Coordinates of C-alpha atoms in Angstrom, one line a residue:
G1 CA -4.7 123.0 84.1
E2 CA -3.8 126.6 84.4
L3 CA -2.3 127.8 87.7
T4 CA -1.7 131.6 88.4
V5 CA 0.2 132.6 91.7
A6 CA 0.9 136.1 93.1
T7 CA 4.5 136.3 94.8
R8 CA 6.7 138.8 96.4
L9 CA 8.5 139.2 93.1
G10 CA 5.6 139.4 90.7
T11 CA 2.8 137.2 89.2
F12 CA 3.5 134.0 87.4
R13 CA 1.4 131.2 85.6
S14 CA 2.0 127.5 84.8
V15 CA -0.1 125.7 82.3
D16 CA 1.8 122.3 83.0
R17 CA 0.7 121.8 86.6
G18 CA 3.7 123.8 87.9
L19 CA 6.6 122.2 85.9
H20 CA 7.4 125.5 84.1
W21 CA 6.4 129.1 84.8
Q22 CA 5.9 132.1 82.7
D23 CA 6.2 135.7 84.2
L24 CA 3.0 137.6 83.6
K25 CA 4.9 141.0 83.8
A26 CA 2.9 142.7 86.4
P27 CA 3.9 146.3 86.5
L28 CA 7.0 147.2 88.5
L29 CA 6.5 149.0 91.8
R30 CA 10.1 148.4 92.7
P31 CA 13.3 147.5 90.6
I32 CA 13.2 143.8 91.6
G33 CA 9.4 143.6 90.8
S34 CA 6.1 144.0 92.5
Y35 CA 5.1 142.7 95.8
C36 CA 2.0 140.8 94.8
R37 CA -0.3 140.0 97.6
R38 CA -3.7 139.3 96.2
L39 CA -5.0 137.7 93.2
A40 CA -8.5 136.7 91.9
Y41 CA -10.4 136.1 88.7
A42 CA -13.6 137.9 88.2
P43 CA -16.8 135.4 88.5
G44 CA -18.2 134.6 85.0
S45 CA -15.3 136.5 83.3
P46 CA -12.3 134.2 82.9
D47 CA -10.2 136.7 81.1
T48 CA -10.6 139.4 84.0
L49 CA -7.8 139.1 86.5
Y50 CA -7.5 141.3 89.6
L51 CA -4.1 141.9 91.3
G52 CA -3.4 143.7 94.7
A53 CA 0.3 144.6 94.9
G54 CA 2.5 147.2 96.5
N55 CA 6.4 148.0 96.7
D56 CA 7.0 145.8 99.8
F57 CA 5.5 143.8 102.8
D58 CA 5.8 147.1 104.9
G59 CA 6.0 149.3 101.9
D60 CA 4.5 152.8 101.5
K61 CA 2.9 152.4 98.0
G62 CA 0.0 150.1 96.9
A63 CA -1.6 149.5 93.4
F64 CA -4.5 147.6 92.1
F65 CA -4.1 146.3 88.6
V66 CA -6.6 144.7 86.3
S67 CA -6.1 142.5 83.1
R68 CA -8.9 142.0 81.0
D69 CA -7.1 139.5 78.8
N70 CA -5.9 136.9 81.3
G71 CA -2.6 138.6 82.4
I72 CA -1.2 139.4 78.9
T73 CA -1.5 143.1 79.6
W74 CA -2.2 145.2 82.9
E75 CA -3.6 148.7 83.7
E76 CA -3.4 150.3 87.0
A77 CA -6.8 151.3 88.6
E78 CA -7.5 154.9 89.4
V79 CA -8.8 154.2 92.9
G80 CA -9.2 157.9 93.6
V81 CA -6.8 158.2 96.4
P82 CA -3.1 157.5 97.1
L83 CA -2.7 154.0 98.6
K84 CA -0.3 154.3 101.4
T85 CA 0.6 150.4 101.8
T86 CA 0.3 147.3 99.9
I87 CA -3.1 146.1 98.9
F88 CA -3.6 143.2 101.4
G89 CA -7.4 142.5 101.0
L90 CA -9.1 141.7 97.8
A91 CA -12.7 140.3 97.6
V92 CA -15.1 139.9 94.5
N93 CA -18.8 139.4 95.5
P94 CA -19.9 136.1 94.2
N95 CA -23.5 137.3 94.1
Q96 CA -22.8 140.7 92.2
P97 CA -19.9 139.8 90.2
N98 CA -19.2 143.4 89.2
Q99 CA -18.6 144.4 92.8
V100 CA -15.1 144.3 93.7
F101 CA -13.3 145.4 97.0
C102 CA -9.8 146.0 98.0
S103 CA -8.1 147.4 101.0
S104 CA -4.5 148.7 102.0
K105 CA -3.1 147.3 105.2
I106 CA -4.0 150.4 107.1
G107 CA -7.7 150.3 106.4
Q108 CA -8.0 152.1 103.1
V109 CA -11.3 150.1 102.0
L110 CA -12.2 150.7 98.2
R111 CA -15.3 149.5 96.4
S112 CA -15.9 149.4 92.7
D113 CA -19.3 148.3 91.2
D114 CA -18.0 147.9 87.5
C115 CA -15.3 145.3 87.7
G116 CA -12.6 147.9 88.7
R117 CA -13.1 150.7 86.4
H118 CA -14.4 153.3 88.9
W119 CA -13.8 153.3 92.6
K120 CA -15.5 154.7 95.9
V121 CA -13.5 155.1 99.2
N122 CA -14.8 153.6 102.2
P123 CA -12.4 154.0 105.1
L124 CA -12.4 152.1 108.2
P125 CA -12.7 154.1 111.6
P126 CA -9.5 155.5 112.8
A127 CA -7.4 153.2 114.9
V128 CA -9.2 150.0 113.7
G129 CA -5.7 148.4 112.8
H130 CA -4.2 146.5 110.1
V131 CA -6.6 144.6 107.6
F132 CA -5.2 141.4 106.2
A133 CA -8.2 139.9 104.4
L134 CA -11.7 140.8 103.0
A135 CA -14.7 138.7 102.1
A136 CA -17.8 139.9 100.2
G137 CA -21.1 138.0 99.8

C-alpha cells in the first residue's frame, strides 16, 4: 500500500509500508522545506491531493497547495487573501466532495466549492482564538 505523510520539512510517500520514502517536493516556503501541517485526498479523485502548509509552526506565511497528479506536481491555490499563518485546518466534505475548507491558525477560514480552484473567505468572529482543526459533513 501507499502511505503519504506531511512533516515539518515537507511531504513524503512510501510505497513499501514505510521502508523507503520519496520526497514529493512540496513547494518551499523556507530554505529547509515547508512546514506541512495538513494533507488530504479528494474523495472519489485519488489523484487529487490537498496540502496545507506554512513557513513554520508559529510562522507568518501560509499556503494551500493542490496536486492533481498524486503529488508529482503542485500548484499554490490563489485563496484571495494573504495567509498570515500556516494552514492548520483542512477538511473535505464527504457529502459534497468538490467542497474543500481550510483555515489558518488565527481564524482565516476559506471555502472552495470546486476542488480548490476558486476560494471564498469566511473569517471567524474577532478574538475567537486559534483554529487547529476543521471537519465538514
